[in-house]
PDB file of C-alpha atoms in Angstrom:
ATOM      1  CA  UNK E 232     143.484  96.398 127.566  1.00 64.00           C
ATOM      2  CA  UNK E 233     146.522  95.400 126.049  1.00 69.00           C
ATOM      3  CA  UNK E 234     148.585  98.680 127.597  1.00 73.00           C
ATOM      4  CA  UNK E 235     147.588  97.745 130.828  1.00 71.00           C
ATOM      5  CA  UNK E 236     148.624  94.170 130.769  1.00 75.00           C
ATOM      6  CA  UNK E 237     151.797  95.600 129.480  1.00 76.00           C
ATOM      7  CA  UNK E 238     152.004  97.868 131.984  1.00 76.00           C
ATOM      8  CA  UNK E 239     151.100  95.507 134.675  1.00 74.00           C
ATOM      9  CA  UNK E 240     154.147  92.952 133.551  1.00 76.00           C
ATOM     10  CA  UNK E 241     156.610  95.876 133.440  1.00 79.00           C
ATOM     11  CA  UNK E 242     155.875  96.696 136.954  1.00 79.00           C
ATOM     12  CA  UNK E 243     156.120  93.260 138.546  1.00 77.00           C
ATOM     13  CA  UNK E 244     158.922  92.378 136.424  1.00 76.00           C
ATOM     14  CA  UNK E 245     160.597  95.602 137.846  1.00 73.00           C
ATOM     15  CA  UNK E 246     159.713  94.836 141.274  1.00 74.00           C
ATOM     16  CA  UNK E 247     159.940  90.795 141.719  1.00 76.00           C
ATOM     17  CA  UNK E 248     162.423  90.200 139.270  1.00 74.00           C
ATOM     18  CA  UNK E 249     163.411  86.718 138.236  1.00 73.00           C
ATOM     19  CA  UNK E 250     160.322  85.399 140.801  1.00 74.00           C
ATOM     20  CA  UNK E 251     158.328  87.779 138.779  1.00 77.00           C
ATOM     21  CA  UNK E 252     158.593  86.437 135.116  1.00 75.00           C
ATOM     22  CA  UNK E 253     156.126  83.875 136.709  1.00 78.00           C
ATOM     23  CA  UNK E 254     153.643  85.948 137.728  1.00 77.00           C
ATOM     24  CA  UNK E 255     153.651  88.065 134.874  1.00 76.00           C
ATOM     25  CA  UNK E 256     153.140  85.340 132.278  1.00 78.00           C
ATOM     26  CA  UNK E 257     149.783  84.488 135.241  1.00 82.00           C
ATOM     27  CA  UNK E 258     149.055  87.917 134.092  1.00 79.00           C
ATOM     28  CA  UNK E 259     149.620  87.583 130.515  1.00 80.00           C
ATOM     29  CA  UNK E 260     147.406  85.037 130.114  1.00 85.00           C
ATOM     30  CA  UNK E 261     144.579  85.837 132.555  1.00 87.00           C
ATOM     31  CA  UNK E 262     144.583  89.059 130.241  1.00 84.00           C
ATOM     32  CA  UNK E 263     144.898  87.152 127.103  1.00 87.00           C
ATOM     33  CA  UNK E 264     141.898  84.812 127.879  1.00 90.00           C
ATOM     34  CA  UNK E 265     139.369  88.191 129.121  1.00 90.00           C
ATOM     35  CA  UNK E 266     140.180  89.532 125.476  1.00 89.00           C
ATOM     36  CA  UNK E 267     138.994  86.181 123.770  1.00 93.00           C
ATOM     37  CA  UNK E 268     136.112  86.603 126.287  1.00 94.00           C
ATOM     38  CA  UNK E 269     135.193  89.952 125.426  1.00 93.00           C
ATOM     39  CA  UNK E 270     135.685  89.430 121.977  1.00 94.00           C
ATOM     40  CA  UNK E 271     133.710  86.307 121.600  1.00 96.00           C
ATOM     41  CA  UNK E 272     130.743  88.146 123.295  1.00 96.00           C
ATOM     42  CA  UNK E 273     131.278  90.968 121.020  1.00 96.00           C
ATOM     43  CA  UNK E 274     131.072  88.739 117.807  1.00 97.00           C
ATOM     44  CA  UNK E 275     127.864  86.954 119.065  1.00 96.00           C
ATOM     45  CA  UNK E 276     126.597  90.235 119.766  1.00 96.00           C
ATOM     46  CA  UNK E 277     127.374  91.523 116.138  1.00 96.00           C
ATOM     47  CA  UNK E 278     125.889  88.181 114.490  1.00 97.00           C
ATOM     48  CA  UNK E 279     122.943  88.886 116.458  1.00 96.00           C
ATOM     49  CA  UNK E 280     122.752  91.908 114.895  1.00 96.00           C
ATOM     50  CA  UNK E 281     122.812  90.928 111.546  1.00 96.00           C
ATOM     51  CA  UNK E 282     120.520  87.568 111.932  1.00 96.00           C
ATOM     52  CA  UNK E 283     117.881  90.089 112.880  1.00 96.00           C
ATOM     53  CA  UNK E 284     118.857  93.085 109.801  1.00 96.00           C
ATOM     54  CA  UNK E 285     119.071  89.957 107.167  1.00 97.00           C
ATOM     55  CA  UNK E 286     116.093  88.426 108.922  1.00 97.00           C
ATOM     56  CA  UNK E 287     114.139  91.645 107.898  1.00 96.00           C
ATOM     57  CA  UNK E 288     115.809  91.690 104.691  1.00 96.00           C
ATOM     58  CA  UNK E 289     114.408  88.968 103.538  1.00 96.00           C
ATOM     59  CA  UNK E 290     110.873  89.108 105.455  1.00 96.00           C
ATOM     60  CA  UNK E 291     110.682  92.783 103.346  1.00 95.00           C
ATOM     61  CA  UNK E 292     111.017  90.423 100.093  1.00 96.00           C
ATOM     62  CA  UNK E 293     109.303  87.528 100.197  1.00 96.00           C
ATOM     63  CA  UNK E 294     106.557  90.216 101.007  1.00 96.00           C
ATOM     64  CA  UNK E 295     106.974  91.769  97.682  1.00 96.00           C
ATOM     65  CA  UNK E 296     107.404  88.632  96.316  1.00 96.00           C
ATOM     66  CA  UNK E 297     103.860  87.413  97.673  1.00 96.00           C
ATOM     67  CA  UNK E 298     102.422  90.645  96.977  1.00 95.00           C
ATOM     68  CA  UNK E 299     103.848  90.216  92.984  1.00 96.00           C
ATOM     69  CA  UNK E 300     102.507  86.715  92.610  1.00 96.00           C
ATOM     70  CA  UNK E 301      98.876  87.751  93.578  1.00 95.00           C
ATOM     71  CA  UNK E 302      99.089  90.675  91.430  1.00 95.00           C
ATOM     72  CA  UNK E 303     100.716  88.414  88.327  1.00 95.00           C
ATOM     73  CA  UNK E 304      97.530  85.918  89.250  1.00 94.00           C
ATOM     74  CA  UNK E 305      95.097  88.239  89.038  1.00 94.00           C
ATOM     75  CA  UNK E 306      96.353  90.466  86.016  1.00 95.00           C
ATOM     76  CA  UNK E 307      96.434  86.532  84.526  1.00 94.00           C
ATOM     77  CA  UNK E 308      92.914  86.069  85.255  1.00 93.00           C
ATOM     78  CA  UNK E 309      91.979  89.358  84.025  1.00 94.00           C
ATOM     79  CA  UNK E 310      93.714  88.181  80.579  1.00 95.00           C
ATOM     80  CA  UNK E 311      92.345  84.910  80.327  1.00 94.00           C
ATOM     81  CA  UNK E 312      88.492  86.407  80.883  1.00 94.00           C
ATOM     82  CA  UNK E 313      89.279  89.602  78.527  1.00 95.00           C
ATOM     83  CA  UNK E 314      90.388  86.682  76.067  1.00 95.00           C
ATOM     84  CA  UNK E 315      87.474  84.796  76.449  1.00 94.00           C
ATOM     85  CA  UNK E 316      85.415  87.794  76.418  1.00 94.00           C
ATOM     86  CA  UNK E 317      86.704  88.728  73.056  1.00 95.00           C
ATOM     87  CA  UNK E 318      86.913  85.634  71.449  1.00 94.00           C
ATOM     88  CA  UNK E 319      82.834  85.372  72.479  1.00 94.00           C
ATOM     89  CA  UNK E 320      82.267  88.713  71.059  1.00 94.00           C
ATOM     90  CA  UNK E 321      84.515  87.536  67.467  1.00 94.00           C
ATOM     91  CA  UNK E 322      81.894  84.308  67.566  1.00 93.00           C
ATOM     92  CA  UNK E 323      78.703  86.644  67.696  1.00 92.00           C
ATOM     93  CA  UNK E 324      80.429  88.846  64.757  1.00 91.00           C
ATOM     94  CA  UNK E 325      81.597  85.529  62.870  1.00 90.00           C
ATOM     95  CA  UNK E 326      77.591  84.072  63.375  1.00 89.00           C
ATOM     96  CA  UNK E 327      76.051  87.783  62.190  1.00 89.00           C
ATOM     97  CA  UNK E 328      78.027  88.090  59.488  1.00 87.00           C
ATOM     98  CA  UNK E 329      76.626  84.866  58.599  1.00 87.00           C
ATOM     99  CA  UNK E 330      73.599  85.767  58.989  1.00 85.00           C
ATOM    100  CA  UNK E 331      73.794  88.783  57.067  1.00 84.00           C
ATOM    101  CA  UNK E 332      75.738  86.698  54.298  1.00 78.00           C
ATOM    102  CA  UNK E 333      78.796  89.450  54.408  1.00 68.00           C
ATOM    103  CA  UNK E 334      81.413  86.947  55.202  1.00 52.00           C
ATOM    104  CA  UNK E 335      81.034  84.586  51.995  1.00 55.00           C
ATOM    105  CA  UNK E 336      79.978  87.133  49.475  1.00 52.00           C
ATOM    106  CA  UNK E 337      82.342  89.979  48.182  1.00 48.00           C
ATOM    107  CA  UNK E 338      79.888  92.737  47.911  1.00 50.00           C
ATOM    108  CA  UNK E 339      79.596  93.185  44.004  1.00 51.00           C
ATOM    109  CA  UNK E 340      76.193  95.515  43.942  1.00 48.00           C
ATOM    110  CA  UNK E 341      73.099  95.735  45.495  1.00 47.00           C
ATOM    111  CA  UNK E 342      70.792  92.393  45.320  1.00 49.00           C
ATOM    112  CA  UNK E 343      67.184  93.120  45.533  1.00 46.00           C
ATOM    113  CA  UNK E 344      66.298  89.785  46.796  1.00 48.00           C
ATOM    114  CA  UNK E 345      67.002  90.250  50.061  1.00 48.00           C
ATOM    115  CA  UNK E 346      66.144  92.760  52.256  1.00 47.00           C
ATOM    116  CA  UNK E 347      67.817  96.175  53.276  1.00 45.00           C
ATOM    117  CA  UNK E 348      68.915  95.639  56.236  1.00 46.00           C
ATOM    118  CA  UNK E 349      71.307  92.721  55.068  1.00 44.00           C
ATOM    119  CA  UNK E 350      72.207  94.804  51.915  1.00 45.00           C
ATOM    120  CA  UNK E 351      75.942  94.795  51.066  1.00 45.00           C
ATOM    121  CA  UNK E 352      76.810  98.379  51.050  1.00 48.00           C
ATOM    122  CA  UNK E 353      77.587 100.142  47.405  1.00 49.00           C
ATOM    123  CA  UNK E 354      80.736 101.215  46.055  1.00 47.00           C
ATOM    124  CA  UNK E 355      80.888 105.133  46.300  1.00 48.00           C
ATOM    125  CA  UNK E 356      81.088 107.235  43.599  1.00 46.00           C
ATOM    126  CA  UNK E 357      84.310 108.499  43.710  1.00 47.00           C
ATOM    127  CA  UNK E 358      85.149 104.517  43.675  1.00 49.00           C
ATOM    128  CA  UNK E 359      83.169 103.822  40.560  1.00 47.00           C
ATOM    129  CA  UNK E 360      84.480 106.827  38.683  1.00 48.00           C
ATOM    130  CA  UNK E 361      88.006 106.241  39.329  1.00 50.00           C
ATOM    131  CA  UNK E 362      87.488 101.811  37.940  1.00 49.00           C
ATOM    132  CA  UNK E 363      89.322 100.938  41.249  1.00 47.00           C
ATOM    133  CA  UNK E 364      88.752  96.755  41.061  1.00 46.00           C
ATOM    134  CA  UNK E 365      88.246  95.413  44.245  1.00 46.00           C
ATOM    135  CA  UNK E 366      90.284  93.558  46.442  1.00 46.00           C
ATOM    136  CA  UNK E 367      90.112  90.415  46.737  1.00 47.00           C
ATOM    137  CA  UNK E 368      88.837  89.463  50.620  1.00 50.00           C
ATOM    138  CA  UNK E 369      90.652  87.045  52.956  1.00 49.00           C
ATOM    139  CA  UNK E 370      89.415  84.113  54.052  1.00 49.00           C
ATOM    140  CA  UNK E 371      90.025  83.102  57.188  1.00 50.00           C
ATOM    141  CA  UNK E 372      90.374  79.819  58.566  1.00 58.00           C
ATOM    142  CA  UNK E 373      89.648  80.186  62.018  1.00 60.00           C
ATOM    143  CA  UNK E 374      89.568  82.851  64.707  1.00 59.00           C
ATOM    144  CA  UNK E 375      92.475  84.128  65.804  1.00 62.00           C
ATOM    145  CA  UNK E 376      93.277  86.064  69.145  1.00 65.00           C
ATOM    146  CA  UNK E 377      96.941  86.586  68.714  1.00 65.00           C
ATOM    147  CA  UNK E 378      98.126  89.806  66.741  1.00 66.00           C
ATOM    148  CA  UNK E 379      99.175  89.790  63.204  1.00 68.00           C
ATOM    149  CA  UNK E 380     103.014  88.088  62.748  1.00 65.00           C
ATOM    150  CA  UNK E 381     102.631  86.520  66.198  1.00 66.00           C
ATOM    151  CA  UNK E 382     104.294  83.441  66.089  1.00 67.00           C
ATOM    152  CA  UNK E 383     102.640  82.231  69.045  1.00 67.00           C
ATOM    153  CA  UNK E 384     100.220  79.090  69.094  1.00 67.00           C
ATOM    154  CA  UNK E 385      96.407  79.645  69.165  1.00 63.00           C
ATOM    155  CA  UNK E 386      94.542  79.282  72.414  1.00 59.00           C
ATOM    156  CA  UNK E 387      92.753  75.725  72.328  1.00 63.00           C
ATOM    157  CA  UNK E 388      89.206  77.045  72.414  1.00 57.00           C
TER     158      UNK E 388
END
């Protein structure tokens, strides 16, 4: 475009002379203004373009970005009933033991009082010959969910 606006000034310059600087700089310009035409519809074209790539872009996204909130919410609600599945299931243990008078009482030998089902379980024999002493057992204070060195706060229920 721009060599044949030159071109187009050389010639009338040429031909017309002085009365021809005139119509050349008509020329120029006329020239001039189709390029900042052309090149304005090219840029709107372009941005266009893009609007609709970025538009995708960020469509593609705020898909995943749906699609990782549901599965966050449901892996959540999957943790939250394993958690209160398992601190129900620690409860029935906790009230068993209870029952069976395990949890209080270290088991020091058979008692004949009560019945076998509920019997402590004896120290082997391997245990007794070798006068291994016991450990002493833990008492806990309340049930825990969280893993052992978690300094993490307990669940309110």
């Amino acid at each position: 475009m721009v060599f044949f606006t030159a071109m187009l000034v050389i010639i009338i310059i040429y031909y017309l002379q002085v009365d021809g600087l005139i119509y050349a700089t008509i020329v120029a310009l006329i020239a001039e203004l189709l390029n900042i035409f052309m090149a304005h519809a090219l840029t709107k074209s372009v941005e266009k373009k893009m609007k609709l790539r970025i538009r995708r872009l960020v469509e593609g996204y705020s898909k995943r970005i749906k699609a990782y909130r549901k599965t966050i919410q449901q892996l959540e609600s999957i943790q939250e009933e394993s958690v209160t599945k398992l601190y129900n299931a620690n409860l029935k243990i906790k009230e068993y033991e209870t029952r069976l008078g395990i949890m209080e009482k270290a088991p020091t030998g058979v008692d004949n009082t009560q019945d076998p089902v509920s019997a402590a379980p004896e120290k082997s024999a391997s245990d007794a010959a070798s006068g291994q002493a016991e450990s002493p057992t833990k008492k806990q204070t309340g049930f825990s969910d969280l893993p052992s060195g978690s300094n993490r706060r307990k669940l309110p229920f």
